[in-house]
C-alpha positions as a printed Julia matrix, in Angstrom:
246×3 Matrix{Float64}:
   0.06  -0.15  -0.29
   1.41   3.48  -1.31
   2.16   5.39   2.77
   1.41   8.89   0.53
  -2.34   7.77  -0.53
  -2.89   7.02   3.46
  -5.75   9.82   4.47
  -3.84  10.4    8.11
  -6.51  12.73   9.2
  -8.9    9.62  10.09
  -5.31   8.46  12.43
  -6.1    9.55  15.56
  -2.99   8.81  18.03
  -3.52   6.46  20.68
  -2.78   8.44  22.94
  -4.98  10.46  22.53
  -7.5    7.98  23.29
  -6.82   7.24  26.4
  -7.99   9.46  29.44
  -5.98   9.99  32.08
  -7.07   8.46  35.74
  -7.76  11.85  37.44
  -9.83  12.3   34.09
 -11.75   9.1   34.46
 -12.5   10.17  37.96
 -13.47  12.66  37.16
 -15.98  11.63  35.31
 -17.14   8.95  37.08
 -17.9   11.6   40.34
 -19.79  14.41  37.73
 -21.85  10.38  37.02
 -22.23  10.37  40.84
 -24.12  13.95  40.21
 -26.15  13.73  37.6
 -27.83  10.69  38.99
 -28.24  12.35  42.12
 -25.4   10.26  44.3
 -24.19  12.85  45.46
 -25.67  16.0   46.05
 -25.62  19.54  46.69
 -23.06  20.87  49.65
 -21.68  16.59  49.73
 -18.23  16.64  51.11
 -15.59  14.78  49.18
 -13.4   14.01  50.48
  -9.64  12.66  49.23
  -8.62  10.02  51.69
 -11.74   8.33  51.22
 -12.16   8.93  47.36
  -8.67   7.41  47.45
  -9.15   4.42  48.98
 -13.17   4.38  47.54
 -11.01   3.97  44.32
  -8.1    2.66  44.44
  -6.01   5.98  43.25
  -4.07   8.6   44.38
  -4.76  11.74  46.73
  -2.61  13.63  44.52
  -4.93  12.06  41.27
  -8.01  12.34  43.47
  -6.72  16.59  44.15
  -6.5   16.27  39.84
 -10.53  15.22  39.36
 -11.52  17.76  42.08
  -9.47  20.22  40.89
 -11.42  19.57  36.71
 -14.57  19.6   38.35
 -14.05  22.92  39.83
 -12.65  24.51  36.91
 -16.17  23.08  35.17
 -18.75  24.72  38.41
 -19.33  21.43  39.69
 -17.42  21.98  43.26
 -16.55  23.76  44.94
 -12.57  23.7   46.86
 -11.95  26.15  50.35
  -9.11  26.15  52.41
  -9.32  23.75  55.57
 -13.04  23.79  54.68
 -11.8   20.92  51.91
 -13.87  20.39  48.43
 -17.81  19.43  47.94
 -20.15  20.23  45.58
 -21.73  23.17  44.59
 -24.96  24.29  44.81
 -27.18  26.46  43.0
 -29.11  28.74  44.54
 -32.56  30.0   42.89
 -31.17  33.16  41.8
 -28.81  31.26  39.31
 -31.43  29.05  37.8
 -33.65  32.35  37.08
 -30.82  34.21  35.38
 -30.03  30.98  33.46
 -33.4   30.86  32.23
 -33.52  34.53  31.81
 -30.56  33.81  28.74
 -31.88  30.71  27.71
 -35.55  32.59  27.31
 -34.41  35.56  25.29
 -32.24  33.69  23.31
 -34.48  31.15  22.2
 -37.18  34.39  21.39
 -34.81  35.6   19.57
 -34.47  32.2   17.87
 -38.28  31.96  17.29
 -39.0   34.95  16.33
 -36.2   35.31  13.3
 -37.36  31.91  12.66
 -41.12  32.77  12.01
 -40.07  35.65   9.27
 -38.42  32.43   7.57
 -39.56  31.7    4.17
 -38.35  27.64   3.78
 -41.45  26.19   4.42
 -39.35  22.83   4.95
 -37.66  24.22   7.76
 -41.17  24.73   9.87
 -42.07  21.46   8.67
 -39.17  19.47  10.03
 -39.79  21.64  13.53
 -43.73  20.09  12.8
 -42.6   16.97  12.34
 -39.55  17.79  16.12
 -43.3   18.72  18.16
 -44.96  15.77  17.56
 -42.43  13.95  18.14
 -41.87  15.28  21.66
 -46.1   15.34  21.64
 -45.13  10.92  21.41
 -43.21  10.8   23.57
 -45.2   12.65  26.8
 -48.35  10.71  25.75
 -45.99   7.53  26.63
 -46.39   5.96  29.66
 -42.79   3.96  29.41
 -40.24   6.78  27.64
 -38.29   8.51  30.27
 -37.29  12.22  31.64
 -34.3   11.96  29.83
 -36.39  11.07  26.31
 -38.75  14.55  26.51
 -34.99  16.44  27.89
 -32.83  15.02  24.55
 -35.43  15.69  22.28
 -36.71  19.97  23.39
 -33.37  20.52  23.57
 -32.97  18.95  19.27
 -35.66  21.08  19.1
 -34.34  24.53  20.73
 -30.77  23.43  18.55
 -32.72  22.91  15.57
 -34.25  27.04  15.43
 -31.05  28.57  16.88
 -29.34  26.74  14.36
 -31.73  27.72  11.6
 -32.93  31.4   13.03
 -30.44  33.36   9.98
 -28.95  35.05  12.63
 -25.07  33.52  12.55
 -24.42  34.43  16.24
 -26.77  31.58  18.71
 -25.07  29.77  17.82
 -22.21  30.86  19.6
 -23.65  32.32  22.63
 -25.81  28.8   22.53
 -23.05  26.77  22.95
 -21.38  29.14  25.49
 -24.37  28.85  28.13
 -24.59  24.58  27.21
 -21.31  24.55  28.55
 -22.93  26.61  32.03
 -22.44  24.72  34.94
 -25.28  24.73  36.34
 -27.51  24.41  32.87
 -25.57  20.92  32.27
 -26.95  19.75  35.52
 -30.4   21.06  35.17
 -30.21  19.31  31.37
 -28.48  15.95  33.17
 -30.52  14.95  35.41
 -33.93  16.06  33.56
 -35.22  17.9   36.21
 -38.05  20.06  34.07
 -39.81  16.96  33.22
 -39.16  14.49  35.7
 -43.54  13.83  35.48
 -45.73  12.29  32.9
 -47.22  16.15  34.02
 -44.47  18.29  33.54
 -43.82  16.52  29.73
 -47.31  16.93  28.7
 -46.87  20.53  29.62
 -43.54  21.59  27.61
 -45.34  19.42  24.52
 -48.05  22.54  24.67
 -45.94  24.39  24.84
 -43.79  23.97  22.14
 -46.7   22.71  19.98
 -48.02  26.59  20.79
 -44.87  28.44  20.19
 -44.9   26.26  16.76
 -47.88  27.15  15.85
 -46.63  31.17  16.16
 -44.0   30.11  13.54
 -45.3   27.94  11.34
 -48.16  31.02  10.88
 -45.74  33.76  10.33
 -46.73  36.06  13.46
 -43.02  37.41  15.06
 -44.65  38.46  18.21
 -46.24  35.0   19.32
 -43.61  33.19  18.54
 -41.79  35.32  21.27
 -43.61  35.07  24.14
 -44.25  31.36  23.27
 -40.58  30.91  23.77
 -40.47  33.05  26.75
 -43.56  30.87  27.65
 -41.6   27.5   26.77
 -38.5   28.32  29.44
 -40.47  29.99  32.27
 -42.76  26.98  32.8
 -39.31  25.29  32.21
 -37.8   27.41  35.21
 -40.75  26.45  37.74
 -40.81  22.89  36.71
 -37.18  22.9   37.59
 -37.46  25.4   41.39
 -40.67  22.64  42.19
 -38.52  19.67  41.35
 -35.82  20.32  43.02
 -37.46  21.86  46.41
 -39.88  18.45  46.18
 -36.08  16.29  46.14
 -34.38  18.35  48.06
 -37.04  18.29  49.99
 -38.08  13.83  49.71
 -41.92  15.17  50.01
 -42.13  12.84  46.51
 -40.44   9.67  46.8
 -41.38   8.96  43.72
 -39.42  11.68  42.03
 -35.52  10.51  41.15
 -32.78  11.41  38.86
 -32.56   9.07  37.3
């Protein structure tokens, strides 16, 4: 075989395929957070984690530093590390930003002439409605499709800057925690309300009603923010054993 004809762009160095021990531990701890086994405020003791995972304390320390940089862990001198806690203000701020971005995307999308794009959005909304009506569907099933629909709006709005801002927002730890644990869609009623909000948004967009699309997008996120706050409170207080992050 002629080595000159090999597409070297497809060759990934073996060393880059293997994650370091600190990275693996950070991923594992983050999964524990997303699954609800580690909760906001929980202490993370280096010695305990080192013994539990059969790694050195230096490995644990590197993993915690990485999680601190992502916003999931808070490390303070002489107090150690703990899982970050998110206030109601954090939640309000993240959804305020999301609502503003989605409203811009929806308003611009409503004035598009590409009927194929609008038909695709309706198809996505129908998918969300099917999931909401399916008792066997999981919160994550609905969350994945909801995020996909939001991305579709943002990426096809005609504003080339919107996806960039959306991706930055997606990297914020508070939103990652909410998305990863599907906090807004824990119950069947949560999912049905969101599907109804999506239907209202899609209807405004397909009819070219820019103001209506703006309002519907904001309402979609406002309702989602209320559900997040309510579900976090219920789980935190242990008032409903049926609600768990899974």
